[in-house]
mmCIF file of N, CA and C in Angstrom:
data_model
loop_
_atom_site.group_PDB
_atom_site.id
_atom_site.type_symbol
_atom_site.label_atom_id
_atom_site.label_comp_id
_atom_site.label_asym_id
_atom_site.label_seq_id
_atom_site.Cartn_x
_atom_site.Cartn_y
_atom_site.Cartn_z
ATOM 1 N N MET A 1 -24.061 -52.850 32.058
ATOM 2 C CA MET A 1 -25.090 -52.374 31.142
ATOM 3 C C MET A 1 -24.514 -52.342 29.733
ATOM 4 N N LYS A 2 -25.291 -52.759 28.776
ATOM 5 C CA LYS A 2 -24.876 -52.823 27.390
ATOM 6 C C LYS A 2 -24.705 -51.418 26.811
ATOM 7 N N ASN A 3 -23.655 -51.215 26.034
ATOM 8 C CA ASN A 3 -23.423 -49.937 25.376
ATOM 9 C C ASN A 3 -24.517 -49.720 24.344
ATOM 10 N N SER A 4 -25.110 -48.553 24.352
ATOM 11 C CA SER A 4 -26.236 -48.274 23.467
ATOM 12 C C SER A 4 -25.806 -47.990 22.041
ATOM 13 N N GLY A 5 -24.493 -47.840 21.806
ATOM 14 C CA GLY A 5 -24.028 -47.507 20.476
ATOM 15 C C GLY A 5 -24.337 -46.073 20.100
ATOM 16 N N ALA A 6 -24.632 -45.240 21.087
ATOM 17 C CA ALA A 6 -24.980 -43.850 20.837
ATOM 18 C C ALA A 6 -23.766 -43.075 20.365
ATOM 19 N N SER A 7 -23.998 -42.204 19.407
ATOM 20 C CA SER A 7 -22.940 -41.306 18.980
ATOM 21 C C SER A 7 -23.375 -39.885 19.290
ATOM 22 N N PRO A 8 -22.411 -39.003 19.534
ATOM 23 C CA PRO A 8 -22.770 -37.625 19.876
ATOM 24 C C PRO A 8 -23.665 -37.012 18.805
ATOM 25 N N GLY A 9 -24.686 -36.321 19.239
ATOM 26 C CA GLY A 9 -25.587 -35.643 18.321
ATOM 27 C C GLY A 9 -26.670 -36.517 17.722
ATOM 28 N N GLN A 10 -26.695 -37.790 18.073
ATOM 29 C CA GLN A 10 -27.738 -38.676 17.554
ATOM 30 C C GLN A 10 -29.071 -38.270 18.188
ATOM 31 N N PRO A 11 -30.142 -38.126 17.396
ATOM 32 C CA PRO A 11 -31.436 -37.713 17.952
ATOM 33 C C PRO A 11 -31.957 -38.714 18.988
ATOM 34 N N ALA A 12 -32.559 -38.176 20.041
ATOM 35 C CA ALA A 12 -33.103 -39.022 21.108
ATOM 36 C C ALA A 12 -34.117 -40.016 20.565
ATOM 37 N N SER A 13 -34.957 -39.589 19.629
ATOM 38 C CA SER A 13 -35.969 -40.498 19.089
ATOM 39 C C SER A 13 -35.313 -41.706 18.418
ATOM 40 N N GLU A 14 -34.190 -41.483 17.766
ATOM 41 C CA GLU A 14 -33.459 -42.577 17.124
ATOM 42 C C GLU A 14 -32.846 -43.501 18.180
ATOM 43 N N LEU A 15 -32.300 -42.919 19.240
ATOM 44 C CA LEU A 15 -31.721 -43.715 20.320
ATOM 45 C C LEU A 15 -32.780 -44.586 20.992
ATOM 46 N N ILE A 16 -33.966 -44.014 21.175
ATOM 47 C CA ILE A 16 -35.060 -44.777 21.787
ATOM 48 C C ILE A 16 -35.496 -45.910 20.857
ATOM 49 N N SER A 17 -35.619 -45.604 19.573
ATOM 50 C CA SER A 17 -35.971 -46.652 18.602
ATOM 51 C C SER A 17 -34.928 -47.765 18.596
ATOM 52 N N ASN A 18 -33.651 -47.383 18.675
ATOM 53 C CA ASN A 18 -32.579 -48.375 18.717
ATOM 54 C C ASN A 18 -32.671 -49.227 19.979
ATOM 55 N N ARG A 19 -32.977 -48.613 21.120
ATOM 56 C CA ARG A 19 -33.099 -49.369 22.368
ATOM 57 C C ARG A 19 -34.220 -50.397 22.250
ATOM 58 N N ILE A 20 -35.357 -49.963 21.715
ATOM 59 C CA ILE A 20 -36.502 -50.861 21.548
ATOM 60 C C ILE A 20 -36.114 -52.039 20.657
ATOM 61 N N ALA A 21 -35.433 -51.760 19.560
ATOM 62 C CA ALA A 21 -35.009 -52.822 18.640
ATOM 63 C C ALA A 21 -33.963 -53.728 19.284
ATOM 64 N N ASP A 22 -33.022 -53.136 20.015
ATOM 65 C CA ASP A 22 -31.952 -53.911 20.648
ATOM 66 C C ASP A 22 -32.482 -54.878 21.708
ATOM 67 N N LEU A 23 -33.558 -54.505 22.366
ATOM 68 C CA LEU A 23 -34.102 -55.392 23.396
ATOM 69 C C LEU A 23 -34.543 -56.713 22.768
ATOM 70 N N GLY A 24 -35.189 -56.617 21.614
ATOM 71 C CA GLY A 24 -35.491 -57.798 20.825
ATOM 72 C C GLY A 24 -36.403 -58.844 21.440
ATOM 73 N N ASP A 25 -37.103 -58.507 22.495
ATOM 74 C CA ASP A 25 -38.012 -59.473 23.118
ATOM 75 C C ASP A 25 -39.259 -58.732 23.603
ATOM 76 N N TRP A 26 -39.979 -59.321 24.533
ATOM 77 C CA TRP A 26 -41.219 -58.732 25.027
ATOM 78 C C TRP A 26 -40.988 -57.331 25.605
ATOM 79 N N ARG A 27 -39.782 -57.082 26.133
ATOM 80 C CA ARG A 27 -39.505 -55.761 26.709
ATOM 81 C C ARG A 27 -39.496 -54.686 25.645
ATOM 82 N N GLY A 28 -38.913 -54.993 24.488
ATOM 83 C CA GLY A 28 -38.907 -54.042 23.386
ATOM 84 C C GLY A 28 -40.313 -53.782 22.865
ATOM 85 N N VAL A 29 -41.095 -54.851 22.739
ATOM 86 C CA VAL A 29 -42.490 -54.716 22.297
ATOM 87 C C VAL A 29 -43.264 -53.843 23.288
ATOM 88 N N THR A 30 -43.075 -54.111 24.574
ATOM 89 C CA THR A 30 -43.794 -53.371 25.614
ATOM 90 C C THR A 30 -43.378 -51.909 25.634
ATOM 91 N N LEU A 31 -42.075 -51.645 25.626
ATOM 92 C CA LEU A 31 -41.600 -50.262 25.637
ATOM 93 C C LEU A 31 -42.080 -49.527 24.390
ATOM 94 N N GLY A 32 -42.073 -50.207 23.249
ATOM 95 C CA GLY A 32 -42.566 -49.603 22.010
ATOM 96 C C GLY A 32 -44.052 -49.274 22.077
ATOM 97 N N ARG A 33 -44.821 -50.183 22.674
ATOM 98 C CA ARG A 33 -46.269 -49.944 22.808
ATOM 99 C C ARG A 33 -46.542 -48.753 23.716
ATOM 100 N N MET A 34 -45.815 -48.657 24.834
ATOM 101 C CA MET A 34 -46.035 -47.552 25.765
ATOM 102 C C MET A 34 -45.598 -46.230 25.138
ATOM 103 N N ARG A 35 -44.510 -46.260 24.378
ATOM 104 C CA ARG A 35 -44.056 -45.065 23.664
ATOM 105 C C ARG A 35 -45.138 -44.603 22.689
ATOM 106 N N LYS A 36 -45.719 -45.547 21.979
ATOM 107 C CA LYS A 36 -46.782 -45.223 21.017
ATOM 108 C C LYS A 36 -47.966 -44.568 21.721
ATOM 109 N N LEU A 37 -48.349 -45.087 22.881
ATOM 110 C CA LEU A 37 -49.463 -44.506 23.629
ATOM 111 C C LEU A 37 -49.143 -43.086 24.093
ATOM 112 N N ILE A 38 -47.912 -42.864 24.535
ATOM 113 C CA ILE A 38 -47.511 -41.518 24.964
ATOM 114 C C ILE A 38 -47.602 -40.560 23.782
ATOM 115 N N LYS A 39 -47.092 -40.977 22.629
ATOM 116 C CA LYS A 39 -47.097 -40.110 21.452
ATOM 117 C C LYS A 39 -48.510 -39.894 20.899
ATOM 118 N N GLU A 40 -49.384 -40.893 21.043
ATOM 119 C CA GLU A 40 -50.783 -40.707 20.641
ATOM 120 C C GLU A 40 -51.464 -39.682 21.550
ATOM 121 N N THR A 41 -51.141 -39.735 22.826
ATOM 122 C CA THR A 41 -51.744 -38.827 23.797
ATOM 123 C C THR A 41 -51.243 -37.408 23.591
ATOM 124 N N ASP A 42 -49.959 -37.258 23.279
ATOM 125 C CA ASP A 42 -49.359 -35.944 23.080
ATOM 126 C C ASP A 42 -48.429 -35.993 21.864
ATOM 127 N N PRO A 43 -48.977 -35.709 20.676
ATOM 128 C CA PRO A 43 -48.141 -35.744 19.471
ATOM 129 C C PRO A 43 -46.951 -34.784 19.532
ATOM 130 N N GLY A 44 -47.000 -33.796 20.403
ATOM 131 C CA GLY A 44 -45.901 -32.845 20.544
ATOM 132 C C GLY A 44 -44.913 -33.200 21.643
ATOM 133 N N VAL A 45 -45.021 -34.397 22.191
ATOM 134 C CA VAL A 45 -44.141 -34.807 23.279
ATOM 135 C C VAL A 45 -42.681 -34.730 22.815
ATOM 136 N N VAL A 46 -41.810 -34.356 23.741
ATOM 137 C CA VAL A 46 -40.380 -34.291 23.457
ATOM 138 C C VAL A 46 -39.737 -35.572 23.985
ATOM 139 N N GLU A 47 -39.028 -36.259 23.103
ATOM 140 C CA GLU A 47 -38.298 -37.452 23.515
ATOM 141 C C GLU A 47 -36.864 -37.049 23.825
ATOM 142 N N GLU A 48 -36.376 -37.544 24.957
ATOM 143 C CA GLU A 48 -35.020 -37.230 25.388
ATOM 144 C C GLU A 48 -34.301 -38.520 25.770
ATOM 145 N N TRP A 49 -32.982 -38.453 25.810
ATOM 146 C CA TRP A 49 -32.136 -39.589 26.174
ATOM 147 C C TRP A 49 -31.234 -39.091 27.282
ATOM 148 N N LYS A 50 -31.483 -39.537 28.510
ATOM 149 C CA LYS A 50 -30.760 -38.988 29.663
ATOM 150 C C LYS A 50 -30.135 -40.090 30.495
ATOM 151 N N TRP A 51 -29.298 -39.670 31.399
ATOM 152 C CA TRP A 51 -28.721 -40.547 32.423
ATOM 153 C C TRP A 51 -28.097 -41.799 31.818
ATOM 154 N N MET A 52 -27.272 -41.587 30.814
ATOM 155 C CA MET A 52 -26.526 -42.687 30.189
ATOM 156 C C MET A 52 -27.441 -43.779 29.638
ATOM 157 N N GLY A 53 -28.541 -43.394 29.043
ATOM 158 C CA GLY A 53 -29.339 -44.378 28.324
ATOM 159 C C GLY A 53 -30.745 -44.609 28.800
ATOM 160 N N THR A 54 -31.402 -43.585 29.300
ATOM 161 C CA THR A 54 -32.788 -43.725 29.732
ATOM 162 C C THR A 54 -33.703 -42.914 28.824
ATOM 163 N N PRO A 55 -34.671 -43.566 28.172
ATOM 164 C CA PRO A 55 -35.667 -42.818 27.403
ATOM 165 C C PRO A 55 -36.521 -41.956 28.345
ATOM 166 N N VAL A 56 -36.741 -40.704 27.943
ATOM 167 C CA VAL A 56 -37.518 -39.766 28.748
ATOM 168 C C VAL A 56 -38.501 -39.065 27.821
ATOM 169 N N TRP A 57 -39.747 -38.939 28.289
ATOM 170 C CA TRP A 57 -40.757 -38.196 27.546
ATOM 171 C C TRP A 57 -41.144 -36.966 28.357
ATOM 172 N N SER A 58 -41.103 -35.800 27.697
ATOM 173 C CA SER A 58 -41.333 -34.535 28.398
ATOM 174 C C SER A 58 -42.325 -33.648 27.665
ATOM 175 N N HIS A 59 -42.985 -32.827 28.454
ATOM 176 C CA HIS A 59 -43.844 -31.749 27.960
ATOM 177 C C HIS A 59 -43.920 -30.743 29.099
ATOM 178 N N ASP A 60 -43.210 -29.628 28.979
ATOM 179 C CA ASP A 60 -43.098 -28.640 30.058
ATOM 180 C C ASP A 60 -42.524 -29.260 31.329
ATOM 181 N N GLY A 61 -41.701 -30.264 31.179
ATOM 182 C CA GLY A 61 -41.126 -31.024 32.288
ATOM 183 C C GLY A 61 -41.275 -32.505 31.985
ATOM 184 N N ILE A 62 -40.627 -33.320 32.789
ATOM 185 C CA ILE A 62 -40.660 -34.765 32.553
ATOM 186 C C ILE A 62 -42.052 -35.328 32.833
ATOM 187 N N ILE A 63 -42.563 -36.088 31.873
ATOM 188 C CA ILE A 63 -43.800 -36.854 32.059
ATOM 189 C C ILE A 63 -43.403 -38.174 32.716
ATOM 190 N N CYS A 64 -42.574 -38.953 32.001
ATOM 191 C CA CYS A 64 -42.126 -40.224 32.553
ATOM 192 C C CYS A 64 -40.859 -40.691 31.863
ATOM 193 N N THR A 65 -40.215 -41.651 32.502
ATOM 194 C CA THR A 65 -39.057 -42.320 31.926
ATOM 195 C C THR A 65 -39.460 -43.756 31.608
ATOM 196 N N GLY A 66 -38.717 -44.375 30.719
ATOM 197 C CA GLY A 66 -38.990 -45.765 30.364
ATOM 198 C C GLY A 66 -37.729 -46.599 30.478
ATOM 199 N N GLU A 67 -37.674 -47.407 31.497
ATOM 200 C CA GLU A 67 -36.498 -48.229 31.723
ATOM 201 C C GLU A 67 -36.825 -49.698 31.493
ATOM 202 N N SER A 68 -35.832 -50.444 31.056
ATOM 203 C CA SER A 68 -36.041 -51.868 30.838
ATOM 204 C C SER A 68 -35.025 -52.645 31.669
ATOM 205 N N TYR A 69 -35.540 -53.611 32.392
ATOM 206 C CA TYR A 69 -34.723 -54.484 33.215
ATOM 207 C C TYR A 69 -34.972 -55.913 32.753
ATOM 208 N N LYS A 70 -34.298 -56.870 33.348
ATOM 209 C CA LYS A 70 -34.410 -58.258 32.926
ATOM 210 C C LYS A 70 -35.849 -58.771 32.988
ATOM 211 N N LYS A 71 -36.578 -58.426 34.053
ATOM 212 C CA LYS A 71 -37.922 -58.977 34.244
ATOM 213 C C LYS A 71 -39.038 -57.944 34.242
ATOM 214 N N VAL A 72 -38.714 -56.679 33.928
ATOM 215 C CA VAL A 72 -39.744 -55.650 34.007
ATOM 216 C C VAL A 72 -39.403 -54.463 33.103
ATOM 217 N N VAL A 73 -40.451 -53.859 32.554
ATOM 218 C CA VAL A 73 -40.342 -52.550 31.921
ATOM 219 C C VAL A 73 -40.963 -51.584 32.914
ATOM 220 N N LYS A 74 -40.211 -50.560 33.291
ATOM 221 C CA LYS A 74 -40.648 -49.623 34.333
ATOM 222 C C LYS A 74 -40.873 -48.246 33.724
ATOM 223 N N LEU A 75 -42.075 -47.729 33.910
ATOM 224 C CA LEU A 75 -42.401 -46.370 33.502
ATOM 225 C C LEU A 75 -42.564 -45.552 34.778
ATOM 226 N N THR A 76 -41.637 -44.635 34.992
ATOM 227 C CA THR A 76 -41.641 -43.830 36.212
ATOM 228 C C THR A 76 -42.139 -42.430 35.886
ATOM 229 N N PHE A 77 -43.228 -42.044 36.525
ATOM 230 C CA PHE A 77 -43.801 -40.711 36.351
ATOM 231 C C PHE A 77 -43.163 -39.789 37.374
ATOM 232 N N ALA A 78 -42.525 -38.720 36.885
ATOM 233 C CA ALA A 78 -41.754 -37.819 37.734
ATOM 234 C C ALA A 78 -42.588 -37.224 38.869
ATOM 235 N N LYS A 79 -43.848 -36.923 38.595
ATOM 236 C CA LYS A 79 -44.736 -36.326 39.604
ATOM 237 C C LYS A 79 -45.943 -37.227 39.855
ATOM 238 N N GLY A 80 -45.726 -38.516 39.770
ATOM 239 C CA GLY A 80 -46.813 -39.484 39.879
ATOM 240 C C GLY A 80 -47.603 -39.423 41.165
ATOM 241 N N ALA A 81 -46.970 -39.036 42.275
ATOM 242 C CA ALA A 81 -47.680 -38.970 43.555
ATOM 243 C C ALA A 81 -48.769 -37.904 43.542
ATOM 244 N N SER A 82 -48.672 -36.960 42.605
ATOM 245 C CA SER A 82 -49.672 -35.891 42.504
ATOM 246 C C SER A 82 -50.789 -36.216 41.516
ATOM 247 N N LEU A 83 -50.741 -37.387 40.903
ATOM 248 C CA LEU A 83 -51.729 -37.751 39.888
ATOM 249 C C LEU A 83 -52.791 -38.678 40.467
ATOM 250 N N GLN A 84 -54.009 -38.526 39.961
ATOM 251 C CA GLN A 84 -55.098 -39.422 40.328
ATOM 252 C C GLN A 84 -54.919 -40.717 39.542
ATOM 253 N N ASP A 85 -55.027 -41.843 40.211
ATOM 254 C CA ASP A 85 -54.831 -43.146 39.573
ATOM 255 C C ASP A 85 -55.965 -44.100 39.946
ATOM 256 N N PRO A 86 -57.191 -43.797 39.475
ATOM 257 C CA PRO A 86 -58.330 -44.639 39.860
ATOM 258 C C PRO A 86 -58.225 -46.080 39.366
ATOM 259 N N ALA A 87 -57.459 -46.324 38.293
ATOM 260 C CA ALA A 87 -57.301 -47.682 37.767
ATOM 261 C C ALA A 87 -56.167 -48.439 38.477
ATOM 262 N N HIS A 88 -55.489 -47.756 39.386
ATOM 263 C CA HIS A 88 -54.392 -48.359 40.162
ATOM 264 C C HIS A 88 -53.304 -48.949 39.269
ATOM 265 N N LEU A 89 -52.886 -48.155 38.270
ATOM 266 C CA LEU A 89 -51.784 -48.590 37.417
ATOM 267 C C LEU A 89 -50.457 -48.534 38.160
ATOM 268 N N PHE A 90 -50.293 -47.531 39.032
ATOM 269 C CA PHE A 90 -49.039 -47.413 39.767
ATOM 270 C C PHE A 90 -48.905 -48.596 40.719
ATOM 271 N N ASN A 91 -47.799 -49.326 40.572
ATOM 272 C CA ASN A 91 -47.581 -50.501 41.405
ATOM 273 C C ASN A 91 -46.152 -50.581 41.937
ATOM 274 N N SER A 92 -45.412 -49.481 41.808
ATOM 275 C CA SER A 92 -44.024 -49.452 42.248
ATOM 276 C C SER A 92 -43.666 -48.026 42.668
ATOM 277 N N SER A 93 -42.645 -47.903 43.513
ATOM 278 C CA SER A 93 -42.202 -46.594 44.026
ATOM 279 C C SER A 93 -43.360 -45.867 44.709
ATOM 280 N N LEU A 94 -44.144 -46.610 45.463
ATOM 281 C CA LEU A 94 -45.359 -46.056 46.066
ATOM 282 C C LEU A 94 -45.122 -45.314 47.380
ATOM 283 N N ASP A 95 -43.946 -45.469 47.974
ATOM 284 C CA ASP A 95 -43.742 -44.870 49.290
ATOM 285 C C ASP A 95 -43.057 -43.504 49.255
ATOM 286 N N GLY A 96 -42.693 -43.012 48.092
ATOM 287 C CA GLY A 96 -42.070 -41.699 47.990
ATOM 288 C C GLY A 96 -43.107 -40.592 47.937
ATOM 289 N N ASN A 97 -42.637 -39.370 48.041
ATOM 290 C CA ASN A 97 -43.524 -38.205 48.025
ATOM 291 C C ASN A 97 -43.728 -37.625 46.633
ATOM 292 N N THR A 98 -42.959 -38.092 45.658
ATOM 293 C CA THR A 98 -43.011 -37.464 44.346
ATOM 294 C C THR A 98 -43.292 -38.453 43.221
ATOM 295 N N ARG A 99 -42.408 -39.395 43.039
ATOM 296 C CA ARG A 99 -42.509 -40.307 41.892
ATOM 297 C C ARG A 99 -43.467 -41.459 42.160
ATOM 298 N N ARG A 100 -43.950 -42.033 41.055
ATOM 299 C CA ARG A 100 -44.709 -43.279 41.081
ATOM 300 C C ARG A 100 -44.341 -44.024 39.802
ATOM 301 N N ALA A 101 -44.368 -45.336 39.851
ATOM 302 C CA ALA A 101 -43.976 -46.113 38.670
ATOM 303 C C ALA A 101 -44.981 -47.211 38.374
ATOM 304 N N ILE A 102 -44.960 -47.618 37.117
ATOM 305 C CA ILE A 102 -45.737 -48.761 36.651
ATOM 306 C C ILE A 102 -44.725 -49.804 36.206
ATOM 307 N N ASP A 103 -44.695 -50.929 36.887
ATOM 308 C CA ASP A 103 -43.854 -52.053 36.486
ATOM 309 C C ASP A 103 -44.702 -52.994 35.647
ATOM 310 N N ILE A 104 -44.229 -53.263 34.428
ATOM 311 C CA ILE A 104 -44.949 -54.152 33.518
ATOM 312 C C ILE A 104 -44.103 -55.408 33.332
ATOM 313 N N HIS A 105 -44.678 -56.540 33.671
ATOM 314 C CA HIS A 105 -44.005 -57.823 33.526
ATOM 315 C C HIS A 105 -44.440 -58.502 32.233
ATOM 316 N N GLU A 106 -43.668 -59.479 31.815
ATOM 317 C CA GLU A 106 -43.971 -60.208 30.592
ATOM 318 C C GLU A 106 -45.406 -60.753 30.638
ATOM 319 N N GLY A 107 -46.145 -60.519 29.559
ATOM 320 C CA GLY A 107 -47.505 -61.025 29.454
ATOM 321 C C GLY A 107 -48.563 -60.116 30.033
ATOM 322 N N GLU A 108 -48.161 -59.062 30.726
ATOM 323 C CA GLU A 108 -49.136 -58.137 31.318
ATOM 324 C C GLU A 108 -49.555 -57.074 30.312
ATOM 325 N N ASP A 109 -50.819 -56.714 30.381
ATOM 326 C CA ASP A 109 -51.339 -55.615 29.575
ATOM 327 C C ASP A 109 -51.640 -54.445 30.489
ATOM 328 N N VAL A 110 -51.466 -53.252 29.956
ATOM 329 C CA VAL A 110 -51.782 -52.035 30.693
ATOM 330 C C VAL A 110 -53.044 -51.442 30.089
ATOM 331 N N ASP A 111 -53.952 -51.012 30.936
ATOM 332 C CA ASP A 111 -55.188 -50.360 30.489
ATOM 333 C C ASP A 111 -54.796 -49.088 29.729
ATOM 334 N N GLU A 112 -54.978 -49.111 28.413
ATOM 335 C CA GLU A 112 -54.533 -47.996 27.569
ATOM 336 C C GLU A 112 -55.218 -46.687 27.914
ATOM 337 N N ALA A 113 -56.515 -46.717 28.128
ATOM 338 C CA ALA A 113 -57.246 -45.487 28.442
ATOM 339 C C ALA A 113 -56.764 -44.903 29.773
ATOM 340 N N ALA A 114 -56.561 -45.755 30.762
ATOM 341 C CA ALA A 114 -56.093 -45.285 32.072
ATOM 342 C C ALA A 114 -54.675 -44.734 31.970
ATOM 343 N N PHE A 115 -53.827 -45.393 31.167
ATOM 344 C CA PHE A 115 -52.455 -44.916 30.987
ATOM 345 C C PHE A 115 -52.450 -43.546 30.315
ATOM 346 N N LYS A 116 -53.250 -43.405 29.254
ATOM 347 C CA LYS A 116 -53.320 -42.112 28.568
ATOM 348 C C LYS A 116 -53.842 -41.021 29.496
ATOM 349 N N ALA A 117 -54.769 -41.372 30.391
ATOM 350 C CA ALA A 117 -55.276 -40.397 31.359
ATOM 351 C C ALA A 117 -54.151 -39.937 32.288
ATOM 352 N N LEU A 118 -53.280 -40.848 32.702
ATOM 353 C CA LEU A 118 -52.141 -40.464 33.544
ATOM 354 C C LEU A 118 -51.204 -39.529 32.786
ATOM 355 N N VAL A 119 -50.950 -39.837 31.518
ATOM 356 C CA VAL A 119 -50.075 -38.979 30.704
ATOM 357 C C VAL A 119 -50.684 -37.582 30.578
ATOM 358 N N ARG A 120 -51.990 -37.515 30.304
ATOM 359 C CA ARG A 120 -52.658 -36.200 30.184
ATOM 360 C C ARG A 120 -52.567 -35.420 31.496
ATOM 361 N N GLN A 121 -52.774 -36.107 32.621
ATOM 362 C CA GLN A 121 -52.669 -35.435 33.914
ATOM 363 C C GLN A 121 -51.252 -34.922 34.165
ATOM 364 N N ALA A 122 -50.259 -35.726 33.819
ATOM 365 C CA ALA A 122 -48.864 -35.320 34.025
ATOM 366 C C ALA A 122 -48.547 -34.077 33.196
ATOM 367 N N ILE A 123 -49.031 -34.045 31.972
ATOM 368 C CA ILE A 123 -48.821 -32.881 31.107
ATOM 369 C C ILE A 123 -49.508 -31.655 31.704
ATOM 370 N N ALA A 124 -50.747 -31.818 32.143
ATOM 371 C CA ALA A 124 -51.495 -30.702 32.726
ATOM 372 C C ALA A 124 -50.787 -30.173 33.971
ATOM 373 N N LEU A 125 -50.281 -31.077 34.806
ATOM 374 C CA LEU A 125 -49.572 -30.660 36.013
ATOM 375 C C LEU A 125 -48.287 -29.914 35.643
ATOM 376 N N ASN A 126 -47.535 -30.436 34.690
ATOM 377 C CA ASN A 126 -46.319 -29.750 34.248
ATOM 378 C C ASN A 126 -46.638 -28.377 33.681
ATOM 379 N N SER A 127 -47.705 -28.290 32.905
ATOM 380 C CA SER A 127 -48.072 -27.034 32.248
ATOM 381 C C SER A 127 -48.669 -26.020 33.204
ATOM 382 N N SER A 128 -49.160 -26.484 34.348
ATOM 383 C CA SER A 128 -49.790 -25.572 35.309
ATOM 384 C C SER A 128 -48.778 -24.695 36.026
ATOM 385 N N GLY A 129 -47.522 -25.107 36.002
ATOM 386 C CA GLY A 129 -46.486 -24.329 36.668
ATOM 387 C C GLY A 129 -46.533 -24.412 38.175
ATOM 388 N N LYS A 130 -47.225 -25.424 38.713
ATOM 389 C CA LYS A 130 -47.359 -25.535 40.164
ATOM 390 C C LYS A 130 -46.059 -25.899 40.862
ATOM 391 N N SER A 131 -45.158 -26.533 40.139
ATOM 392 C CA SER A 131 -43.880 -26.848 40.768
ATOM 393 C C SER A 131 -42.790 -26.064 40.055
ATOM 394 N N LYS A 132 -41.843 -25.563 40.839
ATOM 395 C CA LYS A 132 -40.772 -24.767 40.275
ATOM 396 C C LYS A 132 -39.740 -25.684 39.642
ATOM 397 N N PRO A 133 -39.261 -25.334 38.430
ATOM 398 C CA PRO A 133 -38.210 -26.133 37.840
ATOM 399 C C PRO A 133 -36.911 -25.949 38.634
ATOM 400 N N SER A 134 -36.127 -26.996 38.712
ATOM 401 C CA SER A 134 -34.869 -26.880 39.447
ATOM 402 C C SER A 134 -33.910 -26.011 38.653
ATOM 403 N N LYS A 135 -32.945 -25.428 39.351
ATOM 404 C CA LYS A 135 -31.941 -24.603 38.675
ATOM 405 C C LYS A 135 -31.202 -25.415 37.630
ATOM 406 N N LYS A 136 -30.997 -26.691 37.930
ATOM 407 C CA LYS A 136 -30.281 -27.581 37.033
ATOM 408 C C LYS A 136 -31.048 -27.800 35.726
ATOM 409 N N ALA A 137 -32.365 -27.770 35.789
ATOM 410 C CA ALA A 137 -33.195 -28.051 34.620
ATOM 411 C C ALA A 137 -33.192 -26.916 33.610
ATOM 412 N N LYS A 138 -32.830 -25.724 34.049
ATOM 413 C CA LYS A 138 -32.825 -24.578 33.132
ATOM 414 C C LYS A 138 -31.634 -24.673 32.196
ATOM 415 N N SER A 139 -31.864 -24.307 30.941
ATOM 416 C CA SER A 139 -30.765 -24.393 29.961
ATOM 417 C C SER A 139 -30.011 -23.095 29.904
#
């Protein structure tokens, strides 16, 4: 994996912007577009940089992560199995009890309204307090 060039104390939003720029191809464009949709849906979203280089968007808990691979941009919703997905955006990690992911391949478009609805649901679920935060998650 390529070194992100991260320095201690660098803001997560800057690290995410750098990752998007470093990708330099359709993956960067796609990750940037999805980030924009998340921020439009929740202007107060918290951007984090975890697990040695994974963009994470949170609001009262993780909404989703944004990973980039050679042939796919993957948005993994931490509690995706609990979300309604009438547009069937989730197309990966479907057999688990908790997470669900959206794999976006080159040239694919994601239904923006349906994606924003998933983000809103994830925020509502996190804010409802229905799941207990892990001991590790507490600061």
